[in-house]
XYZ file of C-alpha atoms in Angstrom:
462
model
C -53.475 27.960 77.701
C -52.073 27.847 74.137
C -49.194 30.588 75.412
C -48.421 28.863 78.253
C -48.120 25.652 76.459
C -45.999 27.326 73.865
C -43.894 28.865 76.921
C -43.227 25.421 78.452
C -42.287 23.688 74.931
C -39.863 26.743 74.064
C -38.315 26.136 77.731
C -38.345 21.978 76.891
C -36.414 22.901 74.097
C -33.872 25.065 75.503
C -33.359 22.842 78.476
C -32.592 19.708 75.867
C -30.137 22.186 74.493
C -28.462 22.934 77.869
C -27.991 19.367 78.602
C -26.730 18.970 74.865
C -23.897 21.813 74.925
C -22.918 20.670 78.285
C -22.351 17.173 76.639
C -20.203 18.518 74.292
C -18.249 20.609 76.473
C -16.418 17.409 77.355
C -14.209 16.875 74.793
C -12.254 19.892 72.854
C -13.491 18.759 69.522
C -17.196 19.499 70.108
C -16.863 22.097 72.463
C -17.284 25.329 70.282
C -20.348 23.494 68.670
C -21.535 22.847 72.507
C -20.931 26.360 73.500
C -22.734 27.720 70.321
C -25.828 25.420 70.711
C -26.300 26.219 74.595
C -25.977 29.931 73.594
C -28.817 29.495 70.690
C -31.164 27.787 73.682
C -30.805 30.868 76.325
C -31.313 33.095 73.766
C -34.741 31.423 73.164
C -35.457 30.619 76.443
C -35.321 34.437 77.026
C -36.896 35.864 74.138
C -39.456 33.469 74.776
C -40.415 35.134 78.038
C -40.286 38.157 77.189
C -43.117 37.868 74.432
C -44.882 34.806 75.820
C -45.126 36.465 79.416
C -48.958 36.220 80.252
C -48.985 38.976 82.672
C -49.264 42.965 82.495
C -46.589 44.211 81.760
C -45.566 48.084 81.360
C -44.409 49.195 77.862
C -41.652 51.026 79.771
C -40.316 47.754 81.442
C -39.802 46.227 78.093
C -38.071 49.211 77.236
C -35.658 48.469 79.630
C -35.052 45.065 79.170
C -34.158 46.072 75.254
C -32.304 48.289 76.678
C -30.130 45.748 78.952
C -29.800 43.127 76.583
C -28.564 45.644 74.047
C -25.447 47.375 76.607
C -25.185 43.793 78.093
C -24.316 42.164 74.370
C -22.412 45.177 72.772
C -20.181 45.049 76.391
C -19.825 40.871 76.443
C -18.953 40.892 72.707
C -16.614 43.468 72.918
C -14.764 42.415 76.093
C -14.404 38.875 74.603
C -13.342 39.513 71.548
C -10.910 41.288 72.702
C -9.411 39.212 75.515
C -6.058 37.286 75.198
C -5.918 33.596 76.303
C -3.785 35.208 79.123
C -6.762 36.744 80.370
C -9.697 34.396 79.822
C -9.286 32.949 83.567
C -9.927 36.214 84.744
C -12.779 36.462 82.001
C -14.365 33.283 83.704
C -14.219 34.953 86.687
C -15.865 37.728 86.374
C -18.580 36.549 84.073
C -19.215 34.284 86.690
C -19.484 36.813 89.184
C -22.058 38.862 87.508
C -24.187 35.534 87.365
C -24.057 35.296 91.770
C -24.402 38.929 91.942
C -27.281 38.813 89.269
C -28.584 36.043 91.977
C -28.242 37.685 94.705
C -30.180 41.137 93.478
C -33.084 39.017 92.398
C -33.430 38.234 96.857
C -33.163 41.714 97.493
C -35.854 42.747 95.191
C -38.473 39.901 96.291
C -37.841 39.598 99.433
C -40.963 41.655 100.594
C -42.839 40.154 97.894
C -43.177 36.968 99.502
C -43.697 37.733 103.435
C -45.774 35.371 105.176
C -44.795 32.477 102.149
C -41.959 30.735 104.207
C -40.932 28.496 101.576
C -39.888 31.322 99.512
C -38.633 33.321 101.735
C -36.284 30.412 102.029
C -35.530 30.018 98.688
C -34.938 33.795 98.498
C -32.437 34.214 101.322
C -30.825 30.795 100.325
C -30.082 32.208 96.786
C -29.226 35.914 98.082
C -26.014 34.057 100.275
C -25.318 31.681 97.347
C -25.009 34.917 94.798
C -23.705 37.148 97.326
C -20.548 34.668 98.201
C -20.055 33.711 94.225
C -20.020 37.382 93.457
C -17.651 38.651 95.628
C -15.710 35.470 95.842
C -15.327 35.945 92.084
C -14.105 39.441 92.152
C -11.009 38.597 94.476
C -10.505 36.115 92.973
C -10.688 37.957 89.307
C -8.270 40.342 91.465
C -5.685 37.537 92.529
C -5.726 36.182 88.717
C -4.844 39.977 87.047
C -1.858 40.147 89.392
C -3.647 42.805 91.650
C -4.059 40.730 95.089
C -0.869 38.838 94.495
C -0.322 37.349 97.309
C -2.503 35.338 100.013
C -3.602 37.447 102.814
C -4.259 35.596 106.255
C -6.004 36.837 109.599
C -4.229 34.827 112.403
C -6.554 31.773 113.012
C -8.585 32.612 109.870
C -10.100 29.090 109.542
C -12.041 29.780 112.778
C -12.713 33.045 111.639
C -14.441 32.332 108.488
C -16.183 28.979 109.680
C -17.985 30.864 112.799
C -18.535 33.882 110.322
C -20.288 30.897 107.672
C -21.910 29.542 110.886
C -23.018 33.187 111.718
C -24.748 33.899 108.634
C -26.699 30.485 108.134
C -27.835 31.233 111.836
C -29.028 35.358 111.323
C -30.454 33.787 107.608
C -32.590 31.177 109.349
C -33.620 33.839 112.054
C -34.998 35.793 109.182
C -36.407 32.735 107.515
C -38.518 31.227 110.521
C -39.141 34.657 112.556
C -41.042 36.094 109.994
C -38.810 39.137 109.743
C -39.804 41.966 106.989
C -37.011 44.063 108.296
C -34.980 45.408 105.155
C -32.154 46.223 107.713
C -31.727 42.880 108.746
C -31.901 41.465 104.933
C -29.151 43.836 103.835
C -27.386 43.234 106.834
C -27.269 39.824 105.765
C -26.438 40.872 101.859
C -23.478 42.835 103.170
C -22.526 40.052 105.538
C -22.343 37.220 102.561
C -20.082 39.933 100.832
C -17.815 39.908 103.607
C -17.970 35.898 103.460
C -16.860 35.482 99.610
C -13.985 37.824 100.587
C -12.969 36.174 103.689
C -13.209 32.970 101.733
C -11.018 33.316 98.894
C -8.591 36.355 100.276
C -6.244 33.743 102.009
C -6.242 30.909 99.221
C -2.807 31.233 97.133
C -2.952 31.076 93.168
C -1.967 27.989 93.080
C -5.140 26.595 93.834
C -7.508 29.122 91.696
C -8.309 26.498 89.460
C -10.174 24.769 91.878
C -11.589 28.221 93.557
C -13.000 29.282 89.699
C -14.874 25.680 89.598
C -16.311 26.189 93.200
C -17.330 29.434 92.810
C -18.979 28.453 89.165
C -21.368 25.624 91.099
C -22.150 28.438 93.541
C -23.582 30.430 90.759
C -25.548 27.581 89.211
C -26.825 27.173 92.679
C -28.424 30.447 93.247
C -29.537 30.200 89.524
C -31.641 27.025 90.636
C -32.928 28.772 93.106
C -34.115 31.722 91.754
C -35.780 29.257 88.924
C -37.708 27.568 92.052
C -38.906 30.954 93.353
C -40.462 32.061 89.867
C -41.522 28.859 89.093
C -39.243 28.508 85.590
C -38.034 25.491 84.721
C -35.378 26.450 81.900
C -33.594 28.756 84.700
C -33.845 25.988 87.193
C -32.712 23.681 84.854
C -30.064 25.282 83.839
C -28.946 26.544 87.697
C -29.016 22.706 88.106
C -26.720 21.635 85.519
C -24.597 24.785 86.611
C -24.203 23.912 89.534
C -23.895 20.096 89.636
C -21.109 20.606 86.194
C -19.191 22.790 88.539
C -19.570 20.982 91.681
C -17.821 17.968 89.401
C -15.510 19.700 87.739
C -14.958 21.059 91.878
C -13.802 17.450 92.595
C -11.859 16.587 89.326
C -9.341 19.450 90.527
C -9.541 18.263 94.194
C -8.326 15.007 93.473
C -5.654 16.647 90.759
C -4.140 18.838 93.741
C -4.987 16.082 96.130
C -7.561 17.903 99.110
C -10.482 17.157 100.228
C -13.165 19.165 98.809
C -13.982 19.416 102.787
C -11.216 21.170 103.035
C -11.966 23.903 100.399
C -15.512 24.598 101.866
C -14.288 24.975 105.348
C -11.037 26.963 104.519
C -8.105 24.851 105.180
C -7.700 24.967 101.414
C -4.589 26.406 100.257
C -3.506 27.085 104.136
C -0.156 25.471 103.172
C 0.496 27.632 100.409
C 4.859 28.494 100.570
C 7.064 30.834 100.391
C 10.293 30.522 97.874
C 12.620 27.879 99.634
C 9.813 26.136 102.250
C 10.584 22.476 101.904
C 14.251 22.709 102.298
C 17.372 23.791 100.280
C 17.689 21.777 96.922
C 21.134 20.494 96.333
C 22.593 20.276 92.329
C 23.355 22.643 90.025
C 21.871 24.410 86.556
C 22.704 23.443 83.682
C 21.657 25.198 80.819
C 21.305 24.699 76.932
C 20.737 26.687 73.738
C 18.535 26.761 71.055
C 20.909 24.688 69.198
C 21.551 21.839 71.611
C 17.565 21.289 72.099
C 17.136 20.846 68.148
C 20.159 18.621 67.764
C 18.988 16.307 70.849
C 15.217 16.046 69.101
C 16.303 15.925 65.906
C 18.163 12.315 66.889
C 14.623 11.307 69.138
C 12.144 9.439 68.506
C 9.620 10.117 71.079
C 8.912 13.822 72.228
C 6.459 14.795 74.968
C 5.562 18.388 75.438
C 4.600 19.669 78.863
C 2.450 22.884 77.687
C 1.688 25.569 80.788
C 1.020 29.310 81.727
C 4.552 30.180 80.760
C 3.491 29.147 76.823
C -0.064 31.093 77.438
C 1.912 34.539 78.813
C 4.305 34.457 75.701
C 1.382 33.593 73.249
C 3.423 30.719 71.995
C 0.913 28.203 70.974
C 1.238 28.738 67.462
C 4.621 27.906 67.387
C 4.916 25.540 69.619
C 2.338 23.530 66.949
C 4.426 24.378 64.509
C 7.508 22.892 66.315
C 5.003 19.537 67.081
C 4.300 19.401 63.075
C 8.130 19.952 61.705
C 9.343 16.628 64.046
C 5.905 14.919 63.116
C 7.376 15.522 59.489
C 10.793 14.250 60.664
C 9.067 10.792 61.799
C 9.468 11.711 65.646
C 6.157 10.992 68.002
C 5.074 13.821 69.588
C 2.284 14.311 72.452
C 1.149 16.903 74.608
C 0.947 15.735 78.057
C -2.039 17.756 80.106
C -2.259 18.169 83.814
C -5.747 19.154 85.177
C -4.874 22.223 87.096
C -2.145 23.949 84.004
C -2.880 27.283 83.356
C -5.190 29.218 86.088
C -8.849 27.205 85.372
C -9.770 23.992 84.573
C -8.873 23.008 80.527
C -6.692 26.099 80.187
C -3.920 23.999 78.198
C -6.429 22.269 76.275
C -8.751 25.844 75.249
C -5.204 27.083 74.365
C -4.019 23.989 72.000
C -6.722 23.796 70.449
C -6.487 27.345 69.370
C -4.189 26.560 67.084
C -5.753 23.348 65.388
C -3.547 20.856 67.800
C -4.796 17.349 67.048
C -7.002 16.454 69.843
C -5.820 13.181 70.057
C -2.322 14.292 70.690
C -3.825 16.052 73.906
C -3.367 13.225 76.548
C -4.377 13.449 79.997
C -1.986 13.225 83.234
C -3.293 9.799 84.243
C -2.727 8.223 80.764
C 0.428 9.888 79.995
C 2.542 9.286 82.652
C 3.349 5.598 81.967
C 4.905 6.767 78.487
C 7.559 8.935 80.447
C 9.922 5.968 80.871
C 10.121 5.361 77.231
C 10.026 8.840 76.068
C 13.761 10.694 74.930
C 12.694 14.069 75.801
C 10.411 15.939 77.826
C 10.065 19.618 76.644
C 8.370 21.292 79.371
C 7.280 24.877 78.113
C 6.397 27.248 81.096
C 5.034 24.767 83.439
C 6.168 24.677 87.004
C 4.897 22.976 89.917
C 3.055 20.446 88.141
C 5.978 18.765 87.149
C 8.104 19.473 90.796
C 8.884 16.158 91.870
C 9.193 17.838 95.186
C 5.266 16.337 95.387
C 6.148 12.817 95.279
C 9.921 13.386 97.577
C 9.116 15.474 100.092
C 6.822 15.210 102.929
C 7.413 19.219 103.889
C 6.365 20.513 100.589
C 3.208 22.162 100.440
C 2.470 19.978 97.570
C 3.454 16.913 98.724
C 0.800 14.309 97.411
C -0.224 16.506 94.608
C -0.088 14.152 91.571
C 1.980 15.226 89.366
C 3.574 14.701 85.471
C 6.302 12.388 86.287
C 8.398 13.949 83.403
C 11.531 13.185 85.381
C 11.255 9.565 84.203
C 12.293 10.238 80.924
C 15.621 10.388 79.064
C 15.984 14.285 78.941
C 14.423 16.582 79.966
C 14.104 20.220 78.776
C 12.620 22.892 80.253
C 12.468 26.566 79.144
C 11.166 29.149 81.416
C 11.853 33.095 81.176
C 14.207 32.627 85.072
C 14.840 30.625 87.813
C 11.851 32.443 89.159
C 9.483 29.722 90.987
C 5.698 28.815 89.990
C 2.522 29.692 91.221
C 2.981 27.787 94.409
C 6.035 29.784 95.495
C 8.005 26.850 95.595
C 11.778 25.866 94.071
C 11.712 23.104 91.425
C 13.596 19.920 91.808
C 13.556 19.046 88.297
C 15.166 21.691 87.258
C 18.426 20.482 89.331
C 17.675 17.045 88.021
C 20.903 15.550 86.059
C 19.081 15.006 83.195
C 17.745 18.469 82.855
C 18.905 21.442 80.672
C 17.505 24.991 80.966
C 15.979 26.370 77.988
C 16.432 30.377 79.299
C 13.987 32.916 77.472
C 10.615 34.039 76.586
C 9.050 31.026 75.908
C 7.888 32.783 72.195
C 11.438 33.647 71.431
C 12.808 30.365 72.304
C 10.886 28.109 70.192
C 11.058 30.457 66.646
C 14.599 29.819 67.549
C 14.230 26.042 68.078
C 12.068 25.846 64.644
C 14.734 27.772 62.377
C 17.491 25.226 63.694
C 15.386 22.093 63.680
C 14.434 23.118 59.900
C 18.298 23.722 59.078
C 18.641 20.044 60.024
């Protein structure tokens, strides 16, 4: 009794911990401190059962879990240390994916455990589909995100496809559920079958929208987390599938309403089914105008409000430290400067922000989409840094865009607007850019890295 009550305090404890770190997850300042604090909790929580566990255990098993925990910390401290902000979307992703598939072994191996217990055999199967979707949902999806599935691939009529497939595999999961079935082939059928799901499910949606795909697939993790904690009877791992799950189901919706779908519509796989090609929406009428290094620093130089549009372009080039150092020499000139941050920048949720903050950006110059876009009228430039189409005005002008509706950073209402991009290559969404034919742009051309040391050693010669 005195284990088991020391068990269930240890588990208290972590779970306050959980619901601490996720608390300070929401705001950049506190997040490291959140992260580190959550981390301290699981690593508790686990320790704790392993050496409070009450039952027999085999010297041999412990072995192995040592053993685990050893290659399964060298390998995660290694890989992210060693990761480039670049890469940390694809980090999330697969990370993420080793939680579903960690879900989804944990069904296979109790399933014949628990025959005869039908509760658990539906918390078992319910988990197995969870983990088995968010696993290999999370590997295309880590695929799409390292440039290796590039493109969207679509079966004709693939919405009906994957729904009756989804429909398919609830069905053969309840069979197995209420029948009674002990049959391995039909559980592995079933395994396999969820596999082929998560594919199905995020092979057609374009890159565009992997922010939101990440933050689904994260909440499908939790999920089969909690229910794996419900099976064994733990409360730290149900706790913390819970918050998992409901954070990223949140999150989920945040982006939804950033890229303007239903979350309906990302379940059910009309999600990204509008996705372009290069030109869709029509032919753009203007013409390029483009500026140097030299023109940009003489035009902020004279401002006195400066907004910077951060996006992937700045993450690729590993600009950020520069581009602070650009924000701090016209903060010394007496210029205003803010960073204006759209939800779905970058490739997941809070790319921009993880990335600013990198370099010691003051937070409160980090201002969201919502707040910042009333300053736009009043602002002299805009200096959008390898963002695309979440600044294509295309979303607010026309109706055959893919992204019409999207809200967007209405960076077009400023004075002057400057963006620098490596070409006249379009975004994510495959789309041209009306801004950059906008009067009052000028093209920055060049690696976004390149372009702002040069900016900097002209603004300082001012």
């Amino acid at each position: 009794m005195e284990y088991i009550f020391s068990l269930e305090f240890i588990y208290l404890i972590a779970s306050v911990t959980y619901i601490l770190g996720l608390k300070m997850l929401g705001h950049p300042e506190t997040a490291r401190r959140g992260n580190l604090i959550a981390a301290a909790g699981m690593t508790l929580a686990i320790f704790g059962t392993i050496f409070l566990y009450q039952g027999e255990v085999a010297n041999i098993i412990y072995i192995l879990i040592a053993i685990a925990i050893i290659i399964g910390t060298v390998i995660g401290w290694m890989v992210a240390k060693k990761v480039g902000m670049t890469k940390m979307p694809e980090l999330v992703s697969l990370f993420n994916g080793m939680g579903g598939a960690s879900a989804a072994l944990i069904g296979l191996i109790e399933f014949h455990h628990y025959i005869g217990d039908q509760l658990s055999i539906l918390t078992i199967i319910a988990g197995m589909i969870i983990g088995s979707v968010s696993f290999s949902g999370s590997m295309i999806a880590w695929a799409k995100l390292n440039g290796t599935l590039n493109k969207p691939l679509r079966l004709p009529q693939y919405n009906i496809i994957n729904n009756i497939f989804l429909l398919g595999i609830i069905g053969f999961g309840a069979y197995i559920v209420f029948s009674g079935s002990d049959s391995s082939l039909f559980l592995y059928a079933l395994f396999f079958a969820a596999l082929a799901y998560g594919v199905l499910f995020v092979l057609p949606i374009g890159g565009a929208d992997m922010p939101v795909v990440i933050s689904l697939l994260n909440s499908f993790t939790g999920l089969a987390a909690a229910f794996g904690g419900f099976l064994y009877g733990n409360m730290v791992m149900l706790t913390g599938g819970i918050l998992v799950g409901s954070a990223g189901t949140i999150l989920t919706l945040a982006m939804c309403n950033a890229m303007n779908r239903p979350l309906s519509n990302v379940i059910f796989g009309a999600f990204g089914e509008s996705s372009s090609t290069p030109g869709a929406g029509g032919t753009i009428e203007g013409s390029i105008k483009e500026a140097s290094a030299s023109d940009v620093a003489i035009l902020m130089n004279y401002s006195r409000k400066v907004i910077i549009v951060p996006g992937y372009g700045l993450a690729v080039a590993q600009a950020q430290h520069i581009i602070h150092e650009l924000e701090q020499l016209l903060d010394s000139k007496g210029i205003e400067v803010k960073y204006a941050i759209h939800p779905v920048a970058g490739r997941m949720p809070g790319h921009m922000n993880v990335l600013l903050a990198e370099t010691n950006v003051d937070y409160d110059k980090l201002v969201e989409m919502e707040d910042i876009n009333p300053e736009f009228k009043s602002t002299d430039v805009v200096f959008v840094v390898g963002a695309n189409d979440v600044v294509n005005p295309a979303a607010h002008n026309d109706p055959s865009s893919p992204i019409y509706g999207m809200p967007i950073l209405d960076v077009e209402n400023a004075k002057h607007i400057i963006v620098n991009k490596r070409s006249m290559k379009p975004g994510y969404a495959g789309i041209e850019n009306e801004l950059f034919y906008n009067q009052k742009t000028s093209m920055l051309f060049g690696d976004a890295k390149a372009a702002l040391t040069k900016l900097v050693a002209e603004l300082k010669n001012m």
